[in-house]
Amino acid sequence: MKVPSVPASLVSATGLVGGYAVARWTGKRPLGGVVLAAAGATAAREWNARGGAATAAALTGLYVAAFGGSHPLAKKVGAWPSVLGVAGAMALTSWAVTERKR
């Protein structure tokens, strides 16, 4: 029985939002980092399967940049709008690169 794969676009967005939510609601930033890293690794594996190593490396770099960029953006628009914005941008980019052609 083949297990259906979850789109990496959904996994990456969930990792950004879920990582922030876990860190905020538990008060333990490292725990949020675990969620962020686990989702990032899962998405990277799917990106590699769909687009190859270069695509996976580029999208993983963007995932890390989205996480880092959400911090200064949060100072301007607020934490949740920032996280939701970068998660949406990450999901859209991931979809455009790896899923749109399917």
XYZ file of C-alpha atoms in Angstrom:
102
model
C 0.000 0.000 0.000
C 1.460 3.325 -1.091
C 1.175 6.177 1.383
C 0.147 9.377 -0.383
C 2.639 12.206 -0.095
C 1.685 15.531 1.379
C 2.623 18.471 -0.859
C 5.862 20.099 0.262
C 4.191 23.484 -0.112
C 1.764 22.552 2.661
C 4.490 21.015 4.826
C 6.748 24.058 4.554
C 3.963 26.521 5.381
C 2.818 24.355 8.272
C 6.387 24.176 9.572
C 6.723 27.959 9.668
C 3.334 28.554 11.266
C 3.512 25.510 13.538
C 7.049 26.248 14.675
C 6.065 29.758 15.677
C 2.843 28.605 17.345
C 4.604 25.927 19.395
C 7.336 28.345 20.483
C 4.836 31.020 21.426
C 2.305 28.848 23.228
C 4.776 26.676 25.111
C 7.257 29.459 25.818
C 10.026 27.106 24.658
C 11.724 28.402 21.535
C 13.816 25.254 21.030
C 10.633 23.194 20.834
C 9.361 25.460 18.087
C 12.719 24.978 16.374
C 12.218 21.214 16.423
C 8.872 21.617 14.652
C 10.432 24.028 12.137
C 13.366 21.695 11.443
C 11.248 18.542 11.168
C 8.904 20.167 8.664
C 11.843 21.630 6.754
C 13.541 18.242 6.487
C 10.320 16.602 5.349
C 9.698 19.294 2.737
C 13.315 19.111 1.538
C 12.996 15.390 0.964
C 9.903 15.977 -1.169
C 11.525 18.882 -3.034
C 14.472 16.637 -3.826
C 12.190 13.878 -5.090
C 10.221 16.268 -7.301
C 12.902 18.655 -8.523
C 16.331 17.299 -7.692
C 19.077 18.381 -5.350
C 19.479 21.912 -6.709
C 15.758 22.618 -6.322
C 15.762 21.165 -2.811
C 18.792 23.266 -1.840
C 17.260 26.462 -3.230
C 13.880 25.918 -1.566
C 15.508 24.910 1.714
C 17.529 28.125 1.593
C 14.329 30.058 0.985
C 12.664 28.254 3.906
C 15.483 29.324 6.227
C 15.383 32.863 4.795
C 11.606 33.001 5.351
C 12.107 32.032 8.981
C 14.850 34.617 9.442
C 13.002 37.306 7.499
C 9.855 36.906 9.543
C 11.617 38.355 12.579
C 12.357 41.880 11.269
C 9.068 41.880 9.363
C 7.241 41.151 12.633
C 8.535 44.435 14.049
C 6.710 46.264 11.268
C 3.458 44.308 10.849
C 3.166 42.115 13.939
C 4.155 38.546 14.668
C 1.201 36.599 13.288
C 0.834 38.619 10.071
C 4.563 38.223 9.484
C 4.554 34.458 10.029
C 1.431 33.964 7.923
C 2.855 36.148 5.160
C 6.185 34.330 4.888
C 4.429 30.960 5.169
C 2.120 31.894 2.323
C 5.010 33.112 0.192
C 6.926 29.918 0.918
C 3.962 27.718 0.054
C 3.296 29.585 -3.188
C 6.935 29.413 -4.255
C 7.203 25.729 -3.391
C 4.021 24.992 -5.317
C 5.143 27.027 -8.342
C 8.506 25.273 -8.495
C 7.520 21.678 -7.769
C 3.753 21.154 -8.115
C 2.428 23.488 -10.785
C 3.513 21.257 -13.679
C 1.827 18.136 -12.263
